[in-house]
Tab-separated table of C-alpha atoms and ligand atoms in Angstrom:
chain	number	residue	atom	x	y	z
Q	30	UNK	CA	13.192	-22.649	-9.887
Q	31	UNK	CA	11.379	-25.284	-8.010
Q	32	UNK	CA	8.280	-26.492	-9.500
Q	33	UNK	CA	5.591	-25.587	-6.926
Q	34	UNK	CA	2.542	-27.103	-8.762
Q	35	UNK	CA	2.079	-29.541	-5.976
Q	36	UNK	CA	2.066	-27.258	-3.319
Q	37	UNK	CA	-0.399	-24.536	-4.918
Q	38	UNK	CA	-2.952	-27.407	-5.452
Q	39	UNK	CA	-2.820	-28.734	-2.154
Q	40	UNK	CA	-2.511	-25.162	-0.790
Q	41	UNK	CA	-5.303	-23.805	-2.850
Q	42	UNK	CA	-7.687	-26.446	-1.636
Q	43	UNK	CA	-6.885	-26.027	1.997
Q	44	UNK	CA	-7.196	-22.433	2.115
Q	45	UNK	CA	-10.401	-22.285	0.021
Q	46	UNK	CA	-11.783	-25.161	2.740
Q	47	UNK	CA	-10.506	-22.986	5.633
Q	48	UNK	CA	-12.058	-20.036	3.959
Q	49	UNK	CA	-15.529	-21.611	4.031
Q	50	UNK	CA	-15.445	-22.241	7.777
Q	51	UNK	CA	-14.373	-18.501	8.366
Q	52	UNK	CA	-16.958	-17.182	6.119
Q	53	UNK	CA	-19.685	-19.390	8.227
Q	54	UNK	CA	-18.313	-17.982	11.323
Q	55	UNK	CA	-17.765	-14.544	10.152
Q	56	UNK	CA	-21.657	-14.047	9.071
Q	57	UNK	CA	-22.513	-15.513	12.936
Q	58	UNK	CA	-20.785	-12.789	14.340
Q	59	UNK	CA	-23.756	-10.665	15.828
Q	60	UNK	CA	-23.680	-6.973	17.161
Q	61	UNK	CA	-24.046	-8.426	20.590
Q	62	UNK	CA	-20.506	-10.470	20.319
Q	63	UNK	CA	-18.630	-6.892	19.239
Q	64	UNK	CA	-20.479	-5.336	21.940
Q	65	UNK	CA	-18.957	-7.874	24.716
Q	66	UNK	CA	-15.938	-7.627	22.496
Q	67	UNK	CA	-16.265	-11.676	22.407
Q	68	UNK	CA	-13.050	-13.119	20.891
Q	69	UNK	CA	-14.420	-16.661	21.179
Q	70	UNK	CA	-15.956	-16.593	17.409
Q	71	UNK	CA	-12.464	-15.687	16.106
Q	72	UNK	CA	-10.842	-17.922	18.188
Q	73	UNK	CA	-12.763	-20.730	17.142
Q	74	UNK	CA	-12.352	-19.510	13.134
Q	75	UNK	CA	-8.496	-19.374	13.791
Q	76	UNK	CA	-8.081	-22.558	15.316
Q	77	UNK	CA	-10.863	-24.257	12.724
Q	78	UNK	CA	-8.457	-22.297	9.505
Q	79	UNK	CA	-5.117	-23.963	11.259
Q	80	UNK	CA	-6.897	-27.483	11.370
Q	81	UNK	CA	-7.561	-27.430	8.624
Q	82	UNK	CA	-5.329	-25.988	6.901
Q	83	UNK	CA	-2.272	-28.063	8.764
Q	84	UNK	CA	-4.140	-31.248	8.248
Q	85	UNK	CA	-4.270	-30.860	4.525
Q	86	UNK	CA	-0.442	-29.606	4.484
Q	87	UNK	CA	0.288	-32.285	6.850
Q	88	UNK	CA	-1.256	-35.111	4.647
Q	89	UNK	CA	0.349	-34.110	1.307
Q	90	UNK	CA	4.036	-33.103	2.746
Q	91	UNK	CA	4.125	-34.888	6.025
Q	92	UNK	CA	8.363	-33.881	6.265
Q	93	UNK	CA	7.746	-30.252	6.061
Q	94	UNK	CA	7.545	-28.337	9.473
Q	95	UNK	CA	4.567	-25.622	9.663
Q	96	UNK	CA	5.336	-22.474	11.599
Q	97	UNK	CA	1.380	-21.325	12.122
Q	98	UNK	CA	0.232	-19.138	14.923
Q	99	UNK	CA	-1.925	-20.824	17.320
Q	100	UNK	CA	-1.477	-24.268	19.089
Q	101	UNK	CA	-3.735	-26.232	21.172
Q	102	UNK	CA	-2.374	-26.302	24.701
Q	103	UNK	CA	-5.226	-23.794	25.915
Q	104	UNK	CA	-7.657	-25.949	23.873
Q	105	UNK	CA	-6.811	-28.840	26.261
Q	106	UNK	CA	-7.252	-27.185	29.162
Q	107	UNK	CA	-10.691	-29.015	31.160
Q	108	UNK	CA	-12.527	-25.297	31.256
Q	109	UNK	CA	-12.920	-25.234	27.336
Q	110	UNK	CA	-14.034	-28.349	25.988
Q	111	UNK	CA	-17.340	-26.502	25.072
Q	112	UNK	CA	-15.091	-24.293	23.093
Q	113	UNK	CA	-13.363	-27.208	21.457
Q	114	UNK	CA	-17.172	-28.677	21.063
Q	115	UNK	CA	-17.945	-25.626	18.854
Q	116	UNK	CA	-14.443	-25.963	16.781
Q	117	UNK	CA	-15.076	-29.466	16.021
Q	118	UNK	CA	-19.380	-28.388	15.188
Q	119	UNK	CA	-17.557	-25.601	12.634
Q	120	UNK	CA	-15.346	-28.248	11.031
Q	121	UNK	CA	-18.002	-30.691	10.521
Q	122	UNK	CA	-20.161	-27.924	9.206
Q	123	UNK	CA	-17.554	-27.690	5.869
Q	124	UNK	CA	-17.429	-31.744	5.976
Q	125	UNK	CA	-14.599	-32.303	8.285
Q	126	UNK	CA	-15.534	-34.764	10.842
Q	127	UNK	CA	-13.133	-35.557	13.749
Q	128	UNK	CA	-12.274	-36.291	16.841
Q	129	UNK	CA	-11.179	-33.889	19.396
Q	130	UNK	CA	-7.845	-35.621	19.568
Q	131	UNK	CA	-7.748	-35.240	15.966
Q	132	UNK	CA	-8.129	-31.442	15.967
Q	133	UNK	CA	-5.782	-30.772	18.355
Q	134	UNK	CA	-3.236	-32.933	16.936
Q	135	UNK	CA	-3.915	-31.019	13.245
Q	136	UNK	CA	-3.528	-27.834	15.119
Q	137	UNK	CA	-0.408	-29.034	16.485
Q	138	UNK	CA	1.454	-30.051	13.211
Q	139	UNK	CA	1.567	-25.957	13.240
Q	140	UNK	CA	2.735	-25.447	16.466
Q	141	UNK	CA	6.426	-25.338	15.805
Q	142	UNK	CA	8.071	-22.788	17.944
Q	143	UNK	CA	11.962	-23.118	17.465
Q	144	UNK	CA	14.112	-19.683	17.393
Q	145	UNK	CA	16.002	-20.997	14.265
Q	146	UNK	CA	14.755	-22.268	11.135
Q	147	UNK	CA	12.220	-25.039	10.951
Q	148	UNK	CA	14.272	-26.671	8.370
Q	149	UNK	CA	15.463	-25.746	4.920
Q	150	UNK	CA	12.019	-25.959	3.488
Q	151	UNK	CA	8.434	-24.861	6.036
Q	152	UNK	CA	5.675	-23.220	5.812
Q	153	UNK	CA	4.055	-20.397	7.189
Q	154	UNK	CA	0.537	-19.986	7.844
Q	155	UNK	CA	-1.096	-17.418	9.501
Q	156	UNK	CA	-4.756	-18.984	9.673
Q	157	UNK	CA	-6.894	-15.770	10.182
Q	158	UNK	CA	-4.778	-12.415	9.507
Q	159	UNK	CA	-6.268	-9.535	10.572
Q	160	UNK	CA	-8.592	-10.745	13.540
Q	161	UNK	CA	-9.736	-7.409	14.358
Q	162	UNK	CA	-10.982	-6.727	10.390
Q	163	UNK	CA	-12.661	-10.053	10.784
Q	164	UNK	CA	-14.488	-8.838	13.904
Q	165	UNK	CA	-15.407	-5.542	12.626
Q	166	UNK	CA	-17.009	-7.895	9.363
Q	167	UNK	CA	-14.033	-6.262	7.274
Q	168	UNK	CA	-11.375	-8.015	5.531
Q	169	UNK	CA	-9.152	-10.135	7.004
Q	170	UNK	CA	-7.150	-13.283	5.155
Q	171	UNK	CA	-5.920	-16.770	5.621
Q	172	UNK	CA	-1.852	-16.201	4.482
Q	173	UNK	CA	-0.076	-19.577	3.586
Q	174	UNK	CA	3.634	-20.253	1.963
Q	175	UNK	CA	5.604	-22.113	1.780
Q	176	UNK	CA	9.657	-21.150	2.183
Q	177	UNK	CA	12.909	-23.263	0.817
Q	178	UNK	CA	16.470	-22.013	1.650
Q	179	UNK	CA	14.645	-18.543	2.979
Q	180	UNK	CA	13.255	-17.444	-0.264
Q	181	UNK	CA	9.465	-17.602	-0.375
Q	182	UNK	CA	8.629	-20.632	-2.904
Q	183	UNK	CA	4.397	-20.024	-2.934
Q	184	UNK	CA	2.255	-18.431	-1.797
Q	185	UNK	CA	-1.171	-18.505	-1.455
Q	186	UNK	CA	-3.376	-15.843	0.083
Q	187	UNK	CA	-7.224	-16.105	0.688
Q	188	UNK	CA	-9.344	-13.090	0.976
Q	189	UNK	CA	-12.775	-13.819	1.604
Q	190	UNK	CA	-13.871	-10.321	1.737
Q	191	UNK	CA	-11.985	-8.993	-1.276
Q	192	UNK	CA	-13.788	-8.660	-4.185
Q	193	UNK	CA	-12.764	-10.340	-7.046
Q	194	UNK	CA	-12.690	-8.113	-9.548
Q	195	UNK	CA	-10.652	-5.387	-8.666
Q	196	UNK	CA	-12.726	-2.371	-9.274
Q	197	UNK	CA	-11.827	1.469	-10.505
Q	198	UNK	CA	-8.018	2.544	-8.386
Q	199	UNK	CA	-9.211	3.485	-4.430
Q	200	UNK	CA	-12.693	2.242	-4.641
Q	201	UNK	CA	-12.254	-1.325	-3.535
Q	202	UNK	CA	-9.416	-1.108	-1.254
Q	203	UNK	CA	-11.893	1.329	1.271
Q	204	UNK	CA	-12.332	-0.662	3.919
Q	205	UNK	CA	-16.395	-0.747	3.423
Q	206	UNK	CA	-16.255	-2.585	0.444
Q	207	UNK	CA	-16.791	-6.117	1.084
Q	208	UNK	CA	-16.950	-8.942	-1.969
Q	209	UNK	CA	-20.883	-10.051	-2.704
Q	210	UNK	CA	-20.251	-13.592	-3.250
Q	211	UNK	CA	-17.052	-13.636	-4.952
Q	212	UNK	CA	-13.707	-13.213	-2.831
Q	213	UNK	CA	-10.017	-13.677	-4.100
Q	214	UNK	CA	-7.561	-15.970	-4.120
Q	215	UNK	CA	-4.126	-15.217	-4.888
Q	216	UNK	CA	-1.697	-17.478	-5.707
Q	217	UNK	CA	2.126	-16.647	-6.474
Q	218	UNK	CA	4.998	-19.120	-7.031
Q	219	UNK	CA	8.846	-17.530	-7.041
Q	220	UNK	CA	9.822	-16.804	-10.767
Q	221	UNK	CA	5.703	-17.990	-12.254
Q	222	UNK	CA	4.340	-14.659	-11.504
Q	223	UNK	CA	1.086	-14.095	-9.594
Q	224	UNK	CA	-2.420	-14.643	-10.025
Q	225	UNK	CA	-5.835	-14.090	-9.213
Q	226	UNK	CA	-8.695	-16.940	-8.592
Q	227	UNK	CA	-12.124	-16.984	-7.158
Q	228	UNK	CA	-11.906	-18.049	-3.482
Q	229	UNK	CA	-15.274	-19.756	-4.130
Q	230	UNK	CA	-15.516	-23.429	-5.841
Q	231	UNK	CA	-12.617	-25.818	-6.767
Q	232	UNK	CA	-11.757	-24.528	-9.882
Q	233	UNK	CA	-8.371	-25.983	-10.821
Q	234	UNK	CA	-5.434	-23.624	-11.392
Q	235	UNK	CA	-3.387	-23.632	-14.278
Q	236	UNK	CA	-1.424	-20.867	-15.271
Q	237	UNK	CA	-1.877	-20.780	-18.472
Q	238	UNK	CA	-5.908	-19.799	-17.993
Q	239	UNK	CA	-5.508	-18.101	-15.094
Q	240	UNK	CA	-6.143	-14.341	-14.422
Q	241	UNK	CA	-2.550	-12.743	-13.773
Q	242	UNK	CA	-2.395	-9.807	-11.584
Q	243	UNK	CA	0.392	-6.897	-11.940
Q	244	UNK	CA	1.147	-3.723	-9.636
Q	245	UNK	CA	0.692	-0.045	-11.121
Q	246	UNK	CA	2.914	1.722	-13.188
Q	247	UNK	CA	2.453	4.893	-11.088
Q	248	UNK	CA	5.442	7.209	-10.756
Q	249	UNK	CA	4.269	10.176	-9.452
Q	250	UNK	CA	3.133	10.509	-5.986
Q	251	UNK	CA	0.164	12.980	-6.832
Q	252	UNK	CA	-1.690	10.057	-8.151
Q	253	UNK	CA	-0.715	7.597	-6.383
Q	254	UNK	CA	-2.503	5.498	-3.545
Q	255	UNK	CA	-1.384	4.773	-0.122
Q	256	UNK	CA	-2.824	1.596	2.553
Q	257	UNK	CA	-1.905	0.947	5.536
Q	258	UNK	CA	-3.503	-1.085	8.984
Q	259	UNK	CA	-6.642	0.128	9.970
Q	260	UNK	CA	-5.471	-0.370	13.830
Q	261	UNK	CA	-2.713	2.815	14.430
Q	262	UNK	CA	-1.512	0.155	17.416
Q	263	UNK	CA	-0.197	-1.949	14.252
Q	264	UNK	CA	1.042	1.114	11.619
Q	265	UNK	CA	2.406	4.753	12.727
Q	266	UNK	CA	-0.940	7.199	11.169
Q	267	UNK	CA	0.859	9.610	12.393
Q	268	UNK	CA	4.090	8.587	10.354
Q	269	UNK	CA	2.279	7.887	7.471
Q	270	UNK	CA	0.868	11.007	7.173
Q	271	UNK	CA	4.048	13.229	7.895
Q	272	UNK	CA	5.726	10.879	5.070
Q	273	UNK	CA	2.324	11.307	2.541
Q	274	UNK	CA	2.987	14.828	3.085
Q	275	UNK	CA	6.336	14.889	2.326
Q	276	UNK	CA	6.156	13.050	-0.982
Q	277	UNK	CA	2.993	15.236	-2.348
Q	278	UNK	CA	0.368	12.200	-1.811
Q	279	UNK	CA	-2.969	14.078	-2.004
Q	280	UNK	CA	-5.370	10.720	-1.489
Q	281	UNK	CA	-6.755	9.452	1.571
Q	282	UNK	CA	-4.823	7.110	2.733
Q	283	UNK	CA	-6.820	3.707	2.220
Q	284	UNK	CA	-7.089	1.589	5.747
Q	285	UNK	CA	-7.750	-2.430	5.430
Q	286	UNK	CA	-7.033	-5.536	7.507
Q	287	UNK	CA	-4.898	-8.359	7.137
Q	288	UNK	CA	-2.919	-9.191	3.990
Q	289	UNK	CA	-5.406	-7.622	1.888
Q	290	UNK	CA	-3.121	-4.580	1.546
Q	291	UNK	CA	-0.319	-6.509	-0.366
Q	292	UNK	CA	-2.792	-7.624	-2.334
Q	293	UNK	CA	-4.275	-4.295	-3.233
Q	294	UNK	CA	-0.807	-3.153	-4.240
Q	295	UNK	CA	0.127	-6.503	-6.115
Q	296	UNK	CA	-3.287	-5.647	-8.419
Q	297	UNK	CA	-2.365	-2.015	-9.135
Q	298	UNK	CA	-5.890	-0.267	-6.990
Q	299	UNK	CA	-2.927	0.781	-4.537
Q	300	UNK	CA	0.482	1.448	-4.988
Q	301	UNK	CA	2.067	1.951	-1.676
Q	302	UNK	CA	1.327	0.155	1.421
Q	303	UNK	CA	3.196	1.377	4.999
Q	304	UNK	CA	3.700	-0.333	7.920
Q	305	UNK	CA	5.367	1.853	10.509
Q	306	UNK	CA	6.587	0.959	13.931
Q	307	UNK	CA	4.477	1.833	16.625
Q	308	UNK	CA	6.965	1.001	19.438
Q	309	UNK	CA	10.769	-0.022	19.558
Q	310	UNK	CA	10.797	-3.545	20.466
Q	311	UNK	CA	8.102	-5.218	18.078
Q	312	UNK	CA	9.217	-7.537	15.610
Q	313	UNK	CA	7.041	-8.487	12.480
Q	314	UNK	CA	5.881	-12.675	12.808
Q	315	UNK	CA	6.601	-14.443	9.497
Q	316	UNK	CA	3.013	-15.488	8.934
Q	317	UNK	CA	1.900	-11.539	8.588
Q	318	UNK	CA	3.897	-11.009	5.760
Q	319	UNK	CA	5.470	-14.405	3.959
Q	320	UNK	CA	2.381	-14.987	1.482
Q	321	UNK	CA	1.747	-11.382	0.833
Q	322	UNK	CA	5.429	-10.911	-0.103
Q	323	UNK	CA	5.472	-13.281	-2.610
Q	324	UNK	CA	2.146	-11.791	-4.541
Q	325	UNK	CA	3.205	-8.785	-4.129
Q	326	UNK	CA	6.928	-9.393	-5.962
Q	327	UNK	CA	5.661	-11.891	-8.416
Q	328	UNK	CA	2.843	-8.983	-9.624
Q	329	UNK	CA	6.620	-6.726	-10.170
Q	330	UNK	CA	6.224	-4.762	-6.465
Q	331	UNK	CA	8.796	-4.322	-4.330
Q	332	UNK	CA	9.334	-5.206	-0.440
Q	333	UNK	CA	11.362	-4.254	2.047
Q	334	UNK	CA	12.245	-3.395	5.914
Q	335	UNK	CA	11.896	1.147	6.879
Q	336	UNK	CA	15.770	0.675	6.394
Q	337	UNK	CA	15.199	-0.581	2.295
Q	338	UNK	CA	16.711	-4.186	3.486
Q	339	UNK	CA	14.596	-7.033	2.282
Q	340	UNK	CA	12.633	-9.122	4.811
Q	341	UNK	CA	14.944	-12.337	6.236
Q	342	UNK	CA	12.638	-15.022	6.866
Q	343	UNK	CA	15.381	-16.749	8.217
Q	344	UNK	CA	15.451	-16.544	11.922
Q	345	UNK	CA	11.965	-18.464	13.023
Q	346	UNK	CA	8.820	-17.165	13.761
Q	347	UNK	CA	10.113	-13.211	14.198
Q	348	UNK	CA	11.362	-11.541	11.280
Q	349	UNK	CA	13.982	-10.544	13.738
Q	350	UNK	CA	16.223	-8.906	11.479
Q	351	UNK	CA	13.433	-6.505	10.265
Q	352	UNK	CA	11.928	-3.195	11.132
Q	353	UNK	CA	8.690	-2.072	9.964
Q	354	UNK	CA	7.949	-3.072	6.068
Q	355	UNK	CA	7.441	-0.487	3.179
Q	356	UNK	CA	5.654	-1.961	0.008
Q	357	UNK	CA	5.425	-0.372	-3.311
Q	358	UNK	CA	4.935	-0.676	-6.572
Q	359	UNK	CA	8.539	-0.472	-7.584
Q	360	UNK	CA	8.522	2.922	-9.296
Q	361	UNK	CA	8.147	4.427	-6.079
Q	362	UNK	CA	10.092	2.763	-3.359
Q	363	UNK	CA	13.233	4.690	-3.505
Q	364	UNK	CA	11.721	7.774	-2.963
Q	365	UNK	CA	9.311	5.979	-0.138
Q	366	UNK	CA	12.635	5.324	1.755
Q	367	UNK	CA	14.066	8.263	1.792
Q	368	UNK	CA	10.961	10.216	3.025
Q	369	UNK	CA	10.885	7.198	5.708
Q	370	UNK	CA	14.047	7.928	6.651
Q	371	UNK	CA	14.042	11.999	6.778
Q	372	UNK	CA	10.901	10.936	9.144
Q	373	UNK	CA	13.320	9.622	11.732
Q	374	UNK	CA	11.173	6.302	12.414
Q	375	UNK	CA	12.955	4.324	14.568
O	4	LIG	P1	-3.125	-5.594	10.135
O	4	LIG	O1	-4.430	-6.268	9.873
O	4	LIG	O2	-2.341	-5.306	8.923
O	4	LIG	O3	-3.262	-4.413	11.031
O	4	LIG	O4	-2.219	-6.650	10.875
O	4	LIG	C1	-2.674	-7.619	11.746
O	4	LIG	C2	-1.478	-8.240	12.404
O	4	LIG	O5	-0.780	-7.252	13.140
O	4	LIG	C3	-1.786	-9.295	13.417
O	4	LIG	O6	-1.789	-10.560	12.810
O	4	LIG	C4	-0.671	-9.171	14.438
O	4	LIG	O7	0.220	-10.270	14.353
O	4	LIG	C5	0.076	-7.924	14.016
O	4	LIG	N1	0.443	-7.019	15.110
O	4	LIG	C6	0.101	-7.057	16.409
O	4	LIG	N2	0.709	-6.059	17.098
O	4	LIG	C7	1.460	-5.367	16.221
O	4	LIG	C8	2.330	-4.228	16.317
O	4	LIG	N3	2.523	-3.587	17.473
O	4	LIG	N4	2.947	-3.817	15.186
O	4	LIG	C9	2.745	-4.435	14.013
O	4	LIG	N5	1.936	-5.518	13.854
O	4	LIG	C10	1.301	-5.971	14.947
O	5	LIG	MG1	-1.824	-12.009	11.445
């Protein structure tokens, strides 16, 4: 097992920093924005999260490529430099003063796009996951990890909106309820278990003091809790419910944002979380899942593909070899797939 100590702290920092700028964004969004269905207040969060993020990873391990979603080529084009104005007004807001060379070139140490591996260590960041939940003033969550040799190293998954303590099973994964001051943090690293921190402050994480989180030991599906996407464009409904029915769930199905859901599953208020295909050719993008994987299997859940295969992070930016991806608590997964499968998902 690698010792990873280096990478939480520097990833802990980052994402807490990037976190700050998305919060101040976030609470700008006005009615008037989702009315126009503006993107420009996420777009400026998501590039602001990768700077900053990408600078700080950047910095510490300047050998490791970053595989993050955005890059600025549209950032240089001449008709949004009042765009990249606002970017660089956000950053300086959480103390970050730079250039607008310096920006782009931050966002940039994320832009690698190869079809293979990166390398035999990367990371993955997605810097705002779940844009639409972040629109809507839901959750959403800034995913980082890094990955050595394909297997998912750290992790470390910021969710603003989250509250941090995880409250009675179903009440705080409803999509309404939104953290009052204090989000989460989680934090996993392969074979060290995972943990829960306040996304607030700069507290320093040790292990030793830190609060660890575990999934459910629910084995029955009449008590058990589903989540899945709150967009049907992004998760079968339709699915999920033929399958819910099949195995005897009698709860709502919870709906949430962004990487929130593994997170609900890797502290036990969930213990299922679906994510059906919607149509035949999408493939899943590393940075939507990588971080949540690794929470989710250090708490003692279990991930895989609609077909039970795990997820091969392998193959670049796609998770090409991967359909759909079924999360559980463990107890349940077998039984998950074959209701999947007698669903004829394709
Ligand atoms: P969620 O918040 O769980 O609904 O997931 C948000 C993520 O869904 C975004 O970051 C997108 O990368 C991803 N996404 C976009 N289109 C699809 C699709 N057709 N199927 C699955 N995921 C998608
Ligand atoms: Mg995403």
């Amino acid at each position: 097992m690698t010792d990873c100590s280096a990478e939480l702290k520097t990833g802990i920092a980052a994402v807490r920093h990037a976190a700050r700028l998305c919060q101040a964004v976030q609470s700008s969004i006005t009615a008037e924005a989702l009315e126009k269905k503006d993107k420009s207040p996420v777009t400026i969060a998501d590039f602001g999260s990768q700077a900053i993020v990408c600078r700080a990873i950047g910095d510490a391990f300047p050998d490791d490529p970053i595989v993050g979603e955005e890059d600025s080529a549209e950032l240089k084009e001449p008709g949004n430099k009042t765009f990249l104005t606002r970017i660089l007004q956000e950053l300086s807001a959480v103390g970050l003063d730079a250039s607008a060379d310096d920006a782009c070139a931050w966002i940039d140490r994320g832009g690698w796009i190869g079809e293979d591996l990166p390398g035999e260590r990367f990371w993955a960041l997605d810097p705002i996951d779940g844009t639409k939940g972040f629109l809507r003033g839901q959750q959403y969550a800034i995913s980082l990890a890094m990955i050595e040799n394909g297997q998912i190293a750290a992790a470390v998954v910021g969710c603003p909106n989250l509250p941090l303590e995880a409250t009675a099973r179903g009440a705080s994964v409803d999509e309404s309820v939104i953290a009052s001051g204090a989000g989460s943090l989680l934090v996993a690293a392969k074979g060290a278990g995972a943990f829960v921190l306040p996304i607030e402050g700069d507290s320093d994480f040790d292990p030793a003091s830190t609060t660890r989180i575990t999934v459910s030991q629910v084995s029955e599906f009449a008590e058990a809790r589903l989540c899945e996407s709150v967009e049907s464009g992004h998760s079968s409904h339709s699915h999920s419910a033929q399958i819910a029915g099949e195995l005897g769930i009698v709860h709502e199905p919870a709906r949430l944002d962004s990487q929130a859901k593994y997170a609900v599953v890797a502290r036990g208020e969930a213990d299922i979380y679906l994510r059906l295909p919607t149509r035949p050719g999408y493939r899943e993008k590393i940075w939507d899942h990588a971080g949540g994987v690794l929470v989710t299997e250090e708490a003692g859940g279990k991930v895989t593909d609609i077909a039970g295969k795990p997820l091969d992070f392998m193959h670049g930016r796609e998770l090409k070899e991967n359909r759909g991806v079924i999360v559980t608590n463990g107890l349940l997964h077998e039984q998950v797939l074959v209701a999947v499968r007698n669903a004829g998902i394709e």
